[in-house]
Short mmCIF file of C-alpha atoms and ligand atoms in Angstrom, two decimals:
data_model
loop_
_atom_site.label_atom_id
_atom_site.label_comp_id
_atom_site.label_asym_id
_atom_site.label_seq_id
_atom_site.Cartn_x
_atom_site.Cartn_y
_atom_site.Cartn_z
CA MET A 1 -36.50 -4.53 32.59
CA LYS A 2 -35.99 -8.23 31.85
CA THR A 3 -32.28 -8.93 32.18
CA LEU A 4 -30.09 -11.95 31.52
CA VAL A 5 -26.52 -12.51 32.67
CA ILE A 6 -24.76 -14.94 30.36
CA PHE A 7 -21.13 -15.99 30.61
CA TYR A 8 -18.46 -18.50 29.75
CA SER A 9 -15.95 -19.58 32.39
CA ARG A 10 -13.14 -22.11 32.08
CA THR A 11 -11.94 -22.11 35.68
CA GLY A 12 -14.77 -20.45 37.66
CA THR A 13 -13.57 -16.85 38.05
CA THR A 14 -15.97 -15.30 35.54
CA ARG A 15 -18.74 -17.56 36.92
CA LYS A 16 -18.26 -16.10 40.40
CA VAL A 17 -18.60 -12.54 39.09
CA ALA A 18 -21.57 -13.51 36.88
CA LYS A 19 -23.40 -14.95 39.90
CA ALA A 20 -22.79 -11.79 41.94
CA ILE A 21 -24.07 -9.55 39.11
CA SER A 22 -27.13 -11.73 38.55
CA LYS A 23 -27.92 -11.74 42.26
CA ALA A 24 -27.64 -7.94 42.47
CA LEU A 25 -29.88 -7.48 39.42
CA LYS A 26 -32.25 -10.32 40.38
CA SER A 27 -31.84 -11.50 36.81
CA ASP A 28 -31.81 -14.84 35.04
CA ILE A 29 -28.40 -16.39 34.52
CA LYS A 30 -27.12 -18.79 31.86
CA GLU A 31 -23.76 -20.35 31.11
CA ILE A 32 -22.23 -20.86 27.66
CA PHE A 33 -20.90 -24.40 27.26
CA PRO A 34 -18.55 -25.22 24.38
CA LYS A 35 -19.18 -28.66 22.83
CA ARG A 36 -15.49 -29.42 23.29
CA GLU A 37 -14.14 -28.24 26.64
CA PHE A 38 -10.85 -26.37 27.12
CA LYS A 39 -9.39 -28.62 29.78
CA GLY A 40 -5.80 -28.82 30.99
CA PHE A 41 -2.60 -27.82 29.29
CA PHE A 42 -3.76 -28.52 25.73
CA GLY A 43 -7.08 -26.81 26.38
CA PHE A 44 -5.19 -23.71 27.51
CA PHE A 45 -3.21 -23.57 24.28
CA ARG A 46 -6.20 -24.33 22.07
CA GLY A 47 -8.04 -21.52 23.88
CA GLY A 48 -5.26 -19.02 23.21
CA PHE A 49 -5.03 -20.12 19.60
CA GLU A 50 -8.80 -19.88 19.02
CA ALA A 51 -8.95 -16.42 20.61
CA VAL A 52 -6.09 -15.09 18.45
CA MET A 53 -7.55 -16.67 15.29
CA ARG A 54 -11.06 -15.38 16.12
CA LYS A 55 -12.49 -18.90 15.93
CA THR A 56 -16.13 -19.67 16.73
CA PRO A 57 -16.17 -23.17 18.26
CA LYS A 58 -19.47 -25.03 18.53
CA ILE A 59 -21.43 -24.31 21.70
CA LYS A 60 -24.37 -26.16 23.26
CA PRO A 61 -27.58 -24.72 21.78
CA LEU A 62 -29.30 -21.82 23.49
CA LYS A 63 -32.92 -20.80 22.89
CA LYS A 64 -33.53 -17.41 21.30
CA LEU A 65 -33.11 -14.93 24.13
CA GLU A 66 -36.05 -12.61 24.81
CA TYR A 67 -34.50 -10.03 27.15
CA ASP A 68 -34.34 -6.23 27.26
CA LEU A 69 -30.75 -6.32 28.45
CA VAL A 70 -28.14 -9.09 28.12
CA VAL A 71 -25.01 -8.80 30.29
CA ILE A 72 -22.23 -10.88 28.75
CA GLY A 73 -19.15 -12.09 30.64
CA SER A 74 -15.92 -13.56 29.35
CA PRO A 75 -12.48 -14.47 30.61
CA VAL A 76 -9.74 -12.68 28.66
CA TRP A 77 -7.86 -15.03 26.36
CA ALA A 78 -4.78 -13.66 24.61
CA GLY A 79 -6.04 -10.09 24.90
CA ASN A 80 -9.42 -11.03 23.46
CA MET A 81 -12.74 -12.60 24.45
CA ALA A 82 -12.84 -16.38 24.97
CA SER A 83 -13.80 -18.13 21.74
CA PRO A 84 -17.12 -19.60 23.04
CA VAL A 85 -18.25 -16.02 23.81
CA ARG A 86 -17.42 -15.04 20.22
CA THR A 87 -19.65 -17.89 19.02
CA PHE A 88 -22.47 -16.67 21.25
CA LEU A 89 -22.17 -13.05 20.05
CA THR A 90 -22.19 -14.06 16.39
CA LYS A 91 -25.38 -16.11 16.90
CA GLN A 92 -27.45 -13.85 19.16
CA LYS A 93 -28.23 -10.18 18.66
CA PRO A 94 -29.65 -8.82 21.93
CA LYS A 95 -31.40 -5.42 21.94
CA LYS A 96 -29.17 -3.95 24.63
CA VAL A 97 -25.84 -5.28 25.92
CA ALA A 98 -23.30 -4.75 28.71
CA PHE A 99 -19.96 -6.54 28.98
CA PHE A 100 -17.76 -7.76 31.81
CA ALA A 101 -14.50 -9.67 31.86
CA THR A 102 -12.01 -11.23 34.23
CA SER A 103 -8.31 -11.43 33.45
CA GLY A 104 -4.83 -11.77 34.85
CA GLY A 105 -4.54 -8.00 34.45
CA ASP A 106 -4.36 -7.20 30.75
CA ILE A 107 -7.71 -7.15 28.98
CA GLY A 108 -6.20 -6.06 25.64
CA LYS A 109 -8.90 -5.51 23.04
CA THR A 110 -11.54 -7.75 24.63
CA PHE A 111 -14.31 -5.14 24.88
CA SER A 112 -13.65 -3.47 21.53
CA GLU A 113 -13.75 -6.88 19.81
CA MET A 114 -16.99 -7.76 21.62
CA GLN A 115 -18.51 -4.47 20.52
CA LYS A 116 -17.45 -5.10 16.92
CA ILE A 117 -19.54 -8.27 16.62
CA SER A 118 -22.33 -7.17 18.94
CA LYS A 119 -23.11 -3.50 19.61
CA LYS A 120 -22.02 -0.59 21.80
CA PRO A 121 -22.47 -1.71 25.42
CA ILE A 122 -24.33 0.44 27.96
CA ALA A 123 -21.56 -0.39 30.48
CA ILE A 124 -18.32 -2.35 30.75
CA PHE A 125 -16.57 -3.76 33.79
CA ASN A 126 -13.50 -5.86 34.43
CA LEU A 127 -11.80 -7.48 37.38
CA LYS A 128 -8.49 -9.22 37.91
CA THR A 129 -8.52 -12.88 38.95
CA THR A 130 -6.74 -11.88 42.17
CA GLN A 131 -9.48 -9.32 42.98
CA VAL A 132 -12.17 -11.95 42.46
CA LYS A 133 -10.38 -14.25 44.89
CA LYS A 134 -9.86 -11.60 47.57
CA GLY A 135 -13.30 -9.98 47.51
CA PHE A 136 -14.64 -7.45 45.06
CA THR A 137 -17.40 -4.91 44.48
CA ILE A 138 -19.68 -4.77 41.48
CA THR A 139 -21.69 -1.76 42.70
CA PRO A 140 -20.43 0.82 40.12
CA PHE A 141 -21.31 -1.57 37.28
CA ILE A 142 -24.73 -2.44 38.72
CA LYS A 143 -25.61 1.27 39.04
CA LYS A 144 -25.04 1.74 35.31
CA LEU A 145 -27.31 -1.19 34.48
CA LYS A 146 -30.34 -0.05 36.45
C1 FMN B 220 -5.95 -19.36 26.97
C2 FMN B 220 -5.85 -18.28 28.00
C3 FMN B 220 -5.34 -17.03 27.66
C4 FMN B 220 -5.28 -16.00 28.60
N1 FMN B 220 -4.85 -14.76 28.18
C5 FMN B 220 -4.84 -13.72 29.08
C6 FMN B 220 -4.46 -12.40 28.65
O1 FMN B 220 -4.18 -12.13 27.48
N2 FMN B 220 -4.45 -11.42 29.58
C7 FMN B 220 -4.78 -11.64 30.90
O2 FMN B 220 -4.72 -10.71 31.69
N3 FMN B 220 -5.16 -12.88 31.32
C8 FMN B 220 -5.21 -13.92 30.44
N4 FMN B 220 -5.61 -15.17 30.85
C9 FMN B 220 -6.05 -15.35 32.25
C10 FMN B 220 -7.58 -15.36 32.38
O3 FMN B 220 -8.17 -14.29 31.68
C11 FMN B 220 -8.01 -15.24 33.84
O4 FMN B 220 -7.39 -16.22 34.63
C12 FMN B 220 -9.53 -15.33 33.97
O5 FMN B 220 -9.94 -14.76 35.20
C13 FMN B 220 -10.03 -16.77 33.90
O6 FMN B 220 -11.44 -16.78 33.99
P1 FMN B 220 -12.27 -18.12 34.21
O7 FMN B 220 -11.84 -18.70 35.53
O8 FMN B 220 -13.69 -17.65 34.26
O9 FMN B 220 -12.00 -19.06 33.08
C14 FMN B 220 -5.69 -16.22 29.94
C15 FMN B 220 -6.18 -17.49 30.30
C16 FMN B 220 -6.28 -18.51 29.35
C17 FMN B 220 -6.86 -19.85 29.74
#
């Protein structure tokens, strides 16, 4: 099965998990880059605002993805997916999807919102930022993807 792990990460936490998942699956990996970054204090607030308002900011172009399974990762922003991930999901319609997220501890409606604009995932998985820092396991998630 040809698999892609694709993610957005503002501060590296989701990237770390994405790399571990991709390594375990021996898959390709791609990062979503917004045209305008969410840096610093103002970036934080714009991110929260865009997530709440369900905005779809411009992202750097991605080729049409030819994969059997696309595993999509997002940080949780204001109980929702990060806005660049929303842009990605509105543009691309993969055949099969799985979702993962990192958060401070409250994922809110992140996965249900992702499902709404994409499709029912074959698996979901989330970790807290503190778990990612300390050391974490992705094995239960990987098992569901194989
Ligand atoms: C704008 C913004 C809003 C956030 N909202 C939430 C939230 O609602 N719940 C939560 O648990 N964490 C929230 N967080 C924390 C992030 O989800 C968490 O730090 C995540 O691991 C960051 O991932 P990253 O390093 O890949 O960007 C928020 C962070 C940002 C920047």
